[in-house]
Amino acid sequence: MKREITIKEFVGDLLKRIEQAKTIDCCKEELKTFAELARRKMPDEKISVDWKDA
């Protein structure tokens, strides 16, 4: 079932899943949508990253 939620709700649920070590595979398409939104709305914001090679 598709429904609209706020970015705040989405990120809150996503962070909760990550903290509980749950898979985020369920949110793959939503993460892509979120990433595109972030790229459009926050193109010059900075974030500190620690990339790990797979």
PDB file of C-alpha atoms in Angstrom:
ATOM      1  CA  MET A   1       0.000   0.000   0.000  1.00  0.00           C
ATOM      2  CA  LYS A   2       1.466   3.342  -1.057  1.00  0.00           C
ATOM      3  CA  ARG A   3       1.020   6.372   1.160  1.00  0.00           C
ATOM      4  CA  GLU A   4       2.705   9.713   1.633  1.00  0.00           C
ATOM      5  CA  ILE A   5       4.653  10.443   4.802  1.00  0.00           C
ATOM      6  CA  THR A   6       6.841  13.351   5.812  1.00  0.00           C
ATOM      7  CA  ILE A   7      10.603  13.295   5.396  1.00  0.00           C
ATOM      8  CA  LYS A   8      10.801  13.552   9.196  1.00  0.00           C
ATOM      9  CA  GLU A   9       8.773  10.331   9.569  1.00  0.00           C
ATOM     10  CA  PHE A  10      10.761   8.520   6.883  1.00  0.00           C
ATOM     11  CA  VAL A  11      14.144   9.446   8.325  1.00  0.00           C
ATOM     12  CA  GLY A  12      12.976   8.661  11.857  1.00  0.00           C
ATOM     13  CA  ASP A  13      11.844   5.179  10.818  1.00  0.00           C
ATOM     14  CA  LEU A  14      15.010   4.636   8.776  1.00  0.00           C
ATOM     15  CA  LEU A  15      17.286   5.618  11.667  1.00  0.00           C
ATOM     16  CA  LYS A  16      15.338   3.367  14.007  1.00  0.00           C
ATOM     17  CA  ARG A  17      15.814   0.410  11.617  1.00  0.00           C
ATOM     18  CA  ILE A  18      19.537   1.119  11.368  1.00  0.00           C
ATOM     19  CA  GLU A  19      19.935   1.421  15.150  1.00  0.00           C
ATOM     20  CA  GLN A  20      18.108  -1.891  15.631  1.00  0.00           C
ATOM     21  CA  ALA A  21      20.367  -3.537  13.011  1.00  0.00           C
ATOM     22  CA  LYS A  22      17.364  -4.334  10.834  1.00  0.00           C
ATOM     23  CA  THR A  23      17.677  -4.628   7.083  1.00  0.00           C
ATOM     24  CA  ILE A  24      16.911  -1.577   4.996  1.00  0.00           C
ATOM     25  CA  ASP A  25      16.244  -3.645   1.864  1.00  0.00           C
ATOM     26  CA  CYS A  26      12.543  -2.931   2.362  1.00  0.00           C
ATOM     27  CA  CYS A  27      13.172   0.754   1.681  1.00  0.00           C
ATOM     28  CA  LYS A  28      15.402   0.544  -1.398  1.00  0.00           C
ATOM     29  CA  GLU A  29      13.129   2.511  -3.746  1.00  0.00           C
ATOM     30  CA  GLU A  30      12.260   5.020  -1.023  1.00  0.00           C
ATOM     31  CA  LEU A  31      15.959   5.553  -0.284  1.00  0.00           C
ATOM     32  CA  LYS A  32      16.580   6.264  -3.962  1.00  0.00           C
ATOM     33  CA  THR A  33      13.699   8.770  -3.947  1.00  0.00           C
ATOM     34  CA  PHE A  34      15.064  10.361  -0.766  1.00  0.00           C
ATOM     35  CA  ALA A  35      18.572  10.572  -2.242  1.00  0.00           C
ATOM     36  CA  GLU A  36      17.267  12.323  -5.352  1.00  0.00           C
ATOM     37  CA  LEU A  37      15.304  14.771  -3.189  1.00  0.00           C
ATOM     38  CA  ALA A  38      18.401  15.484  -1.084  1.00  0.00           C
ATOM     39  CA  ARG A  39      20.482  16.027  -4.232  1.00  0.00           C
ATOM     40  CA  ARG A  40      17.955  18.546  -5.550  1.00  0.00           C
ATOM     41  CA  LYS A  41      17.196  20.385  -2.302  1.00  0.00           C
ATOM     42  CA  MET A  42      20.587  20.284  -0.535  1.00  0.00           C
ATOM     43  CA  PRO A  43      23.188  20.163  -3.313  1.00  0.00           C
ATOM     44  CA  ASP A  44      25.861  22.128  -1.469  1.00  0.00           C
ATOM     45  CA  GLU A  45      25.366  20.871   2.087  1.00  0.00           C
ATOM     46  CA  LYS A  46      28.350  19.044   3.584  1.00  0.00           C
ATOM     47  CA  ILE A  47      28.363  15.684   5.358  1.00  0.00           C
ATOM     48  CA  SER A  48      31.216  13.859   7.042  1.00  0.00           C
ATOM     49  CA  VAL A  49      31.614  10.327   5.671  1.00  0.00           C
ATOM     50  CA  ASP A  50      33.795   7.328   6.455  1.00  0.00           C
ATOM     51  CA  TRP A  51      33.500   5.242   3.263  1.00  0.00           C
ATOM     52  CA  LYS A  52      34.307   1.593   3.620  1.00  0.00           C
ATOM     53  CA  ASP A  53      35.246  -0.481   0.580  1.00  0.00           C
ATOM     54  CA  ALA A  54      32.998  -3.507   0.176  1.00  0.00           C
TER      55      ALA A  54
END
